[in-house]
Short mmCIF file of C-alpha atoms and ligand atoms in Angstrom, two decimals:
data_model
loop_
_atom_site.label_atom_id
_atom_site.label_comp_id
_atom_site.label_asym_id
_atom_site.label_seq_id
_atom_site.Cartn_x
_atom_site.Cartn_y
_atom_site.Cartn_z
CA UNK A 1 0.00 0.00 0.00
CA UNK A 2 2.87 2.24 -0.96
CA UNK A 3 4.74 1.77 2.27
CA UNK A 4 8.57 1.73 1.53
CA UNK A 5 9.84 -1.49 1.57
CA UNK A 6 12.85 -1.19 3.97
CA UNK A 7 10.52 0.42 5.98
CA UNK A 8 8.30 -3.16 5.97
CA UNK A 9 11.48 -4.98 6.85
CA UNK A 10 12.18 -2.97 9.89
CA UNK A 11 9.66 -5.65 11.58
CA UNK A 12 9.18 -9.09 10.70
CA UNK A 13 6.40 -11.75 12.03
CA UNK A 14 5.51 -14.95 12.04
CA UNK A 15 2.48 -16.25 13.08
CA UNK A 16 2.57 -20.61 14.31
CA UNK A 17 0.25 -22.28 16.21
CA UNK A 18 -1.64 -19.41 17.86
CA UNK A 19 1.40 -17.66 18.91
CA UNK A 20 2.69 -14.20 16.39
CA UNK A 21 6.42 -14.29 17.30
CA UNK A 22 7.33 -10.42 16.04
CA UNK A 23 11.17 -9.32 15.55
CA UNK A 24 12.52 -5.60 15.92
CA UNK A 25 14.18 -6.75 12.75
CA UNK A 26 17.40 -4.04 12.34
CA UNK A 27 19.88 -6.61 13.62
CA UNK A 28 22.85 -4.95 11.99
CA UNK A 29 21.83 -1.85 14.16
CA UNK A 30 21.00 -3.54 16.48
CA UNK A 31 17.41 -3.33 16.44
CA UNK A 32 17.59 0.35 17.86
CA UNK A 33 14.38 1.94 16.95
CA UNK A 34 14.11 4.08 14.16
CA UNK A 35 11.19 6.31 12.89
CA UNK A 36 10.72 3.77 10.43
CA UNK A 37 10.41 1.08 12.86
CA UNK A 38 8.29 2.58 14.94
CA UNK A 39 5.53 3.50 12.08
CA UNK A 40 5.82 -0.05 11.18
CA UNK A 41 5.59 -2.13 14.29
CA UNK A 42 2.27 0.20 15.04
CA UNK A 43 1.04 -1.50 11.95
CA UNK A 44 1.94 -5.07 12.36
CA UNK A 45 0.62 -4.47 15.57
CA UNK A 46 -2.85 -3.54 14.10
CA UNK A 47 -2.40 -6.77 11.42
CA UNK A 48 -2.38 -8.97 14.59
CA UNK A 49 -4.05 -8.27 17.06
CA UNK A 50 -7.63 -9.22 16.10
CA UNK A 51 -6.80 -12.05 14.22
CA UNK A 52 -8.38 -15.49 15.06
CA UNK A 53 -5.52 -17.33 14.86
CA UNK A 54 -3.51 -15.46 17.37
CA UNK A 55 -3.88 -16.11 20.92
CA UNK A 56 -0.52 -14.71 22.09
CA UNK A 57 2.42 -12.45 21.16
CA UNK A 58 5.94 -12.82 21.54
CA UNK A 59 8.23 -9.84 20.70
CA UNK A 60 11.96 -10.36 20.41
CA UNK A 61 15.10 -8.99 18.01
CA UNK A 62 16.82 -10.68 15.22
CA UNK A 63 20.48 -11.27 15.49
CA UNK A 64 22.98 -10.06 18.75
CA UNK A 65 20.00 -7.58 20.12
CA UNK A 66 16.48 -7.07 21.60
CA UNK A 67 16.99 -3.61 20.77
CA UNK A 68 19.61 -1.29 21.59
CA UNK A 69 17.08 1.57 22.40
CA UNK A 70 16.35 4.73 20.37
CA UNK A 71 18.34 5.13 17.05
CA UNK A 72 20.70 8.22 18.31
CA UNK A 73 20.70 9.06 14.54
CA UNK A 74 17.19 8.46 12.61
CA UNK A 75 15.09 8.93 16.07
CA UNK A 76 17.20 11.56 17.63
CA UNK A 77 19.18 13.69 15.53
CA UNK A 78 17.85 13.51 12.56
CA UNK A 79 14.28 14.54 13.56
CA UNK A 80 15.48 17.38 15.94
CA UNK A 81 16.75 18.92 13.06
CA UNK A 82 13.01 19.09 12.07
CA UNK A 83 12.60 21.42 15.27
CA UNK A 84 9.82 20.46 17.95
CA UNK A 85 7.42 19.17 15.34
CA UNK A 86 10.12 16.31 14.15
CA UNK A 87 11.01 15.58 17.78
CA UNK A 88 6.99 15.05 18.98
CA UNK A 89 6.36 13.63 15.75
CA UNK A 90 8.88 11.00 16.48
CA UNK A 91 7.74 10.44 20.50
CA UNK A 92 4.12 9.87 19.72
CA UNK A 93 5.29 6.95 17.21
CA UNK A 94 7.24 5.38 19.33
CA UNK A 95 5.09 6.32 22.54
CA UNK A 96 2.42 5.35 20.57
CA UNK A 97 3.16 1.30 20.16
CA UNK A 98 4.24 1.05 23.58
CA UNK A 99 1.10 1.95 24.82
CA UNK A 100 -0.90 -0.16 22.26
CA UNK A 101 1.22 -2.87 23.32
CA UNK A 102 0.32 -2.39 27.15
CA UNK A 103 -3.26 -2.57 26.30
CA UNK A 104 -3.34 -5.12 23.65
CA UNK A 105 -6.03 -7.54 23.10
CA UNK A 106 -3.64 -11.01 23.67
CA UNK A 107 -1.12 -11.84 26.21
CA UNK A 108 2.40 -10.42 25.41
CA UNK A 109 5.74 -11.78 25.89
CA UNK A 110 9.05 -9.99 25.33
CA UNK A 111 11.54 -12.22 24.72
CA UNK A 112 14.92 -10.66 25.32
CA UNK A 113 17.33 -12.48 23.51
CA UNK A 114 20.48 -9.80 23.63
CA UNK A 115 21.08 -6.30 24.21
CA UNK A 116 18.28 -4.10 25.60
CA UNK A 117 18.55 -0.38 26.27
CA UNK A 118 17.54 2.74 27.03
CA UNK A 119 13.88 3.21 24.85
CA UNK A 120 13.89 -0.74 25.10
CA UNK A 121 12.55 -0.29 28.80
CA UNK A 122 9.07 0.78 26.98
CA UNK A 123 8.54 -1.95 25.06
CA UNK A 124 9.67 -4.63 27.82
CA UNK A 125 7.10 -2.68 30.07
CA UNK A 126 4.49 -2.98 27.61
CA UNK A 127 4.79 -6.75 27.48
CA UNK A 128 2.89 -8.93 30.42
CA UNK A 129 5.61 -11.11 30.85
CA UNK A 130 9.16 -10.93 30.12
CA UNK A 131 12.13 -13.88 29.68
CA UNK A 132 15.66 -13.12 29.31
CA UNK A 133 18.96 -14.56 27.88
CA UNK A 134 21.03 -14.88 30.75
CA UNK A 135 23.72 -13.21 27.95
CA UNK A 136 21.36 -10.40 27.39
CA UNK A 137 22.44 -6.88 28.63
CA UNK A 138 20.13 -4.38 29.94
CA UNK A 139 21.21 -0.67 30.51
CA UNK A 140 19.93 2.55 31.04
CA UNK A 141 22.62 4.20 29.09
CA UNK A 142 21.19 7.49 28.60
CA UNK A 143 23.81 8.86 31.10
CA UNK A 144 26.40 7.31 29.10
CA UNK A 145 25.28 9.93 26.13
CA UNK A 146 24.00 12.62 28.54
CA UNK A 147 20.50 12.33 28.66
CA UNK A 148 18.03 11.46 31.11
CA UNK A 149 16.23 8.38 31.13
CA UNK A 150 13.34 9.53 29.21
CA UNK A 151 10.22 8.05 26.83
CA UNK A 152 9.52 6.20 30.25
CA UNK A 153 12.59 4.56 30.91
CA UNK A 154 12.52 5.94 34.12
CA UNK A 155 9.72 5.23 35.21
CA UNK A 156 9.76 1.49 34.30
CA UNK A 157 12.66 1.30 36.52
CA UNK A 158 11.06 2.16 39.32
CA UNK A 159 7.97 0.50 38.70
CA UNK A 160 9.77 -3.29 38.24
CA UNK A 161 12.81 -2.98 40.99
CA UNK A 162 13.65 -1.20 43.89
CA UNK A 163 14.15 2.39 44.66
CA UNK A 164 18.14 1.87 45.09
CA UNK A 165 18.46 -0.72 42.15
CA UNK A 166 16.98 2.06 39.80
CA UNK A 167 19.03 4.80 41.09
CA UNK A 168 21.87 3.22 40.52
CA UNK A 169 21.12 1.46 37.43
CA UNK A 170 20.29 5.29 35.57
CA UNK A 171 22.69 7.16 37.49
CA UNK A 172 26.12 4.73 37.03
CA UNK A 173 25.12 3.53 33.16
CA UNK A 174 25.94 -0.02 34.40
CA UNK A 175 24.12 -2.82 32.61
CA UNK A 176 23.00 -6.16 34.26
CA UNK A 177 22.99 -9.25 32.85
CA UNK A 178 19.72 -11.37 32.28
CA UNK A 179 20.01 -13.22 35.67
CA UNK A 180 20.33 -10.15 37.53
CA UNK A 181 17.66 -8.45 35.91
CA UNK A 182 15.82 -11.58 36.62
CA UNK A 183 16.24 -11.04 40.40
CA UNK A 184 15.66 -6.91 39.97
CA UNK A 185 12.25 -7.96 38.40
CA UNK A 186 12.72 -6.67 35.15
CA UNK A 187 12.27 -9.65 33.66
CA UNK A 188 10.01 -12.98 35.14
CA UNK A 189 13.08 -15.37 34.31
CA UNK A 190 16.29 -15.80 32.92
CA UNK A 191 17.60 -18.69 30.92
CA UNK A 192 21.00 -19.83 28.79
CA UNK A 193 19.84 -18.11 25.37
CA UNK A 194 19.59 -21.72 24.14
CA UNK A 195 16.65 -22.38 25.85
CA UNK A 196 15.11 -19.16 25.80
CA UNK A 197 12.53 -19.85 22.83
CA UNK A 198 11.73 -23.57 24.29
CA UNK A 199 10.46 -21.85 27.78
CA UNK A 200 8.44 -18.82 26.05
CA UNK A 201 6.89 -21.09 23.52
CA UNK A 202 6.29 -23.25 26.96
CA UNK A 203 4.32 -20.48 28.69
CA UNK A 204 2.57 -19.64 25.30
CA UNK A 205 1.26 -23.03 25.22
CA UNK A 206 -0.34 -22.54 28.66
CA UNK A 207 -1.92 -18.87 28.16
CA UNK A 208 -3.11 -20.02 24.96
CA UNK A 209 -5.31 -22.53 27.08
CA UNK A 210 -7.21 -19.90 29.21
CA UNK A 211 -10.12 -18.30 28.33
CA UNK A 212 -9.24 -14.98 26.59
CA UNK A 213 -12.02 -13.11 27.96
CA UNK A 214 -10.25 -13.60 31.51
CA UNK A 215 -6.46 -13.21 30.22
CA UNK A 216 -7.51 -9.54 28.86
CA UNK A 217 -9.40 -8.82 31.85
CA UNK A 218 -6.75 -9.93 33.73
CA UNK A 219 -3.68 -8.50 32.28
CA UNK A 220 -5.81 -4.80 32.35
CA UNK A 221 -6.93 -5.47 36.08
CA UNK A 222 -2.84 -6.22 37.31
CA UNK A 223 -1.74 -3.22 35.23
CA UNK A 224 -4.98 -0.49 36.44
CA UNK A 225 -4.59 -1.54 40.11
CA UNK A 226 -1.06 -0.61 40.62
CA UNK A 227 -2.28 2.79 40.81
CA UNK A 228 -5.26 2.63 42.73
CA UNK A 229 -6.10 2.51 46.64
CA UNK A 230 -7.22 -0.46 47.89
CA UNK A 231 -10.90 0.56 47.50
CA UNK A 232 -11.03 2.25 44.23
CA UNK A 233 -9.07 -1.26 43.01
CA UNK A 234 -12.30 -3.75 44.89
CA UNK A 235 -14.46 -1.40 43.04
CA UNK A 236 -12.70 -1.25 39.53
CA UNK A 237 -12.33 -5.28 39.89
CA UNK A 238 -16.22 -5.60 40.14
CA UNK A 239 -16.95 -3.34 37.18
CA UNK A 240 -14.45 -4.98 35.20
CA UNK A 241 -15.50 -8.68 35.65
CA UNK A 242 -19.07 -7.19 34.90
CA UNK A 243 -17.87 -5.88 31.83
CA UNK A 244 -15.48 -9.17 30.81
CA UNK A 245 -19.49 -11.11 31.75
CA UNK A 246 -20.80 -9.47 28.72
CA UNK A 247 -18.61 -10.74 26.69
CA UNK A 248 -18.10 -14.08 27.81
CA UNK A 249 -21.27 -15.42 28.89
CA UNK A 250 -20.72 -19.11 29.02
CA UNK A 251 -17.13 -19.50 29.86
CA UNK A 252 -16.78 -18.74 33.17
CA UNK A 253 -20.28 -21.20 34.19
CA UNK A 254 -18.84 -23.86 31.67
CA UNK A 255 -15.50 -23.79 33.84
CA UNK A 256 -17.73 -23.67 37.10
CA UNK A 257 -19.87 -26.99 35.60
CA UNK A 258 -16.79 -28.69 34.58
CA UNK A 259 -15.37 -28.70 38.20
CA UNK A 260 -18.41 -29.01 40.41
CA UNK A 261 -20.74 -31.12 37.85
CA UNK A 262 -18.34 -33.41 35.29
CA UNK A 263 -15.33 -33.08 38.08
CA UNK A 264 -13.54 -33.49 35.10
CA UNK A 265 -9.98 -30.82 35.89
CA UNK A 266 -9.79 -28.52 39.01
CA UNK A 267 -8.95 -25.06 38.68
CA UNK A 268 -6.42 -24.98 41.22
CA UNK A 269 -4.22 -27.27 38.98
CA UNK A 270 -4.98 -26.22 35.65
CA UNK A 271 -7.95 -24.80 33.01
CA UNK A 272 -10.96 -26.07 32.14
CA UNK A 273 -11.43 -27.76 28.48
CA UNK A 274 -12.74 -24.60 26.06
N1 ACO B 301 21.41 4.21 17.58
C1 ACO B 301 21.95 4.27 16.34
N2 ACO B 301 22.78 3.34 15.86
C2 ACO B 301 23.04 2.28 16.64
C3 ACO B 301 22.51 2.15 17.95
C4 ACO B 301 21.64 3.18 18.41
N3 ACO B 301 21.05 3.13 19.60
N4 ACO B 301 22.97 1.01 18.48
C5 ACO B 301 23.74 0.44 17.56
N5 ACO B 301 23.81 1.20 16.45
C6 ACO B 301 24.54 0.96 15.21
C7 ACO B 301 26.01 1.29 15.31
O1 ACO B 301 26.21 2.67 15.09
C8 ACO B 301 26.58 0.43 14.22
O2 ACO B 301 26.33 1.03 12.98
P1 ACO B 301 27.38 0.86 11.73
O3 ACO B 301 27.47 -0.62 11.49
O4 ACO B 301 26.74 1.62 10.64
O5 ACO B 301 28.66 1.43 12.24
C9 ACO B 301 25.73 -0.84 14.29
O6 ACO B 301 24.52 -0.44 14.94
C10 ACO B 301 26.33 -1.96 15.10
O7 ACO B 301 26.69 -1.44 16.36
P2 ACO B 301 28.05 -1.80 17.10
O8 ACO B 301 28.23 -0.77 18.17
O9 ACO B 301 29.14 -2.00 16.13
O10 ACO B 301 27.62 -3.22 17.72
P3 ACO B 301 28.25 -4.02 18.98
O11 ACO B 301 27.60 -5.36 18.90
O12 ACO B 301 29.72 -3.91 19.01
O13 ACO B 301 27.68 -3.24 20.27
C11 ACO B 301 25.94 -2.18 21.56
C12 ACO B 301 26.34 -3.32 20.61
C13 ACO B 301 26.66 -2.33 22.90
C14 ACO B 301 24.43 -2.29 21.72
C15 ACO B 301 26.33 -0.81 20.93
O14 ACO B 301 25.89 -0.75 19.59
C16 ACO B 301 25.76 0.37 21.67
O15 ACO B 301 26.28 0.78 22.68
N6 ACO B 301 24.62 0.94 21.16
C17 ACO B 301 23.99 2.07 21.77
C18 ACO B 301 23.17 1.63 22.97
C19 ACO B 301 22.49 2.83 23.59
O16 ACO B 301 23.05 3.49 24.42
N7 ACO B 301 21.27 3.12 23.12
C20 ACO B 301 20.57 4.30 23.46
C21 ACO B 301 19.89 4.13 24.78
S1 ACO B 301 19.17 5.66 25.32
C22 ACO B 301 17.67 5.74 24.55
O17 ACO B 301 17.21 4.82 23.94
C23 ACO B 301 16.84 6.97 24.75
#
């Protein structure tokens, strides 16, 4: 549709067995996010995200990389030399997929196979679950370059470890490696790289077994009640179930009848057969 091709290659997707593995797909830059890349992962993310046949997504990065952050050329110099209108333009595209991938429809997974910096932190954020290499490398570098940790890099330091870890981390440029980021939160595990796909196609499986309804509810309910007091979050929790009833009217009773009636799984040890 008269999209530029290298523009289309900047992301690349599969989609197998319910599960769309996506690639930042720059790997001899590293996968560092361009303009380009930005515009285009906003529309792969659009291609997928309704379809049928995809239950869950898994975003990674072709080659050495899950993405070495914000291109310091294309996303940075190059469109402040536009002014203010090249540097918003340029946030709100990037912004702009991270926060359709916090709210999107399936479960998300990044999988952080190398290198992840700076305007990576967004993107792992955005992701329900995360798996690292225990080779990958995560660093705020921004200080390395003299910036602040910005397009929420910050922020999604503080919100997955500790109020020391995440001083430190921004303010000394250090990176960790995927098992310590594994015990700072940022991540839910950390494996050897060769058996990182094995353990998120694993966990795919098992998401890709729940009722969706629930798993959408559910990812939105973890994420909204992180901000809320405890009352406003009993409140919310009602509302939302409420809302997930209308559009799942049988699932939840047919997993009821399948425990108390057929006694044929219990929930406590697994789902029920949709
Ligand atoms: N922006 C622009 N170009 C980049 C970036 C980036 N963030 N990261 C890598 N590249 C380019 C390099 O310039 C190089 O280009 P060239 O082949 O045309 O010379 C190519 O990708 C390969 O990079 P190397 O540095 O040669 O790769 P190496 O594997 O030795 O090192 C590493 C990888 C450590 C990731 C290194 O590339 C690096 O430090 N990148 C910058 C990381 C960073 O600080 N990102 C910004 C975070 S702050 C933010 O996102 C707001």
């Amino acid at each position: 549709d008269g999209v530029d091709p290298v523009e289309i290659e900047t992301v690349a997707y599969t989609v197998e067995d319910g599960v769309a593995w996506v690639s930042l797909n720059r790997p001899d830059k590293r996968n560092c996010m361009s303009p380009r890349l930005n515009r285009q992962m906003m529309r792969v993310l659009d291609e997928l995200e309704f379809r049928e046949d995809v239950g869950v997504l898994v975003l990674t990065g072709e080659g050495t990389a899950w993405t070495a952050g914000m291109d310091l050329k294309e996303y940075f110099r190059e469109t402040e030399a536009q002014g203010l209108k090249g540097t918003r333009g340029a946030q709100r595209e990037s912004y702009g997929w991270w926060r359709r991938l916090r709210w999107y429809q399936k479960p998300t997974i990044a999988m952080v196979n190398g290198w992840c910096f700076g305007g990576g932190y967004g993107p792992l954020f955005a992701c329900d679950l995360a798996f690292a290499a225990e080779e990958a490398q995560f660093g705020l570098s921004e200080i390395n370059w003299g910036i602040l940790p910005g397009g929420g890099a910050a922020k999604v330091a503080t919100e997955l470890t500790n109020f020391r870890n995440a001083m430190y981390h921004s303010l000394m440029g250090e990176n960790v490696d995927g098992r310590k980021a594994a015990e700072w939160g940022f991540v839910n595990e950390a494996l050897p790289l060769d058996r990182l796909k094995d353990r998120v196609t694993e966990v795919a499986k098992v998401l890709l077994t729940k009722n969706p309804v629930a798993l959408k509810a559910t990812k939105d309910a973890i994420r909204r009640v992180r901000e809320m007091t405890y009352d406003n979050a009993e409140d919310f929790l009602v509302r939302a179930q409420e809302a997930a009833n209308s559009f799942d009217n049988e699932g939840r009773k047919e997993g009821i009848k399948q425990f108390i009636d057929d006694k044929s799984y219990k929930p406590g040890l697994g789902a029920y057969d949709k």
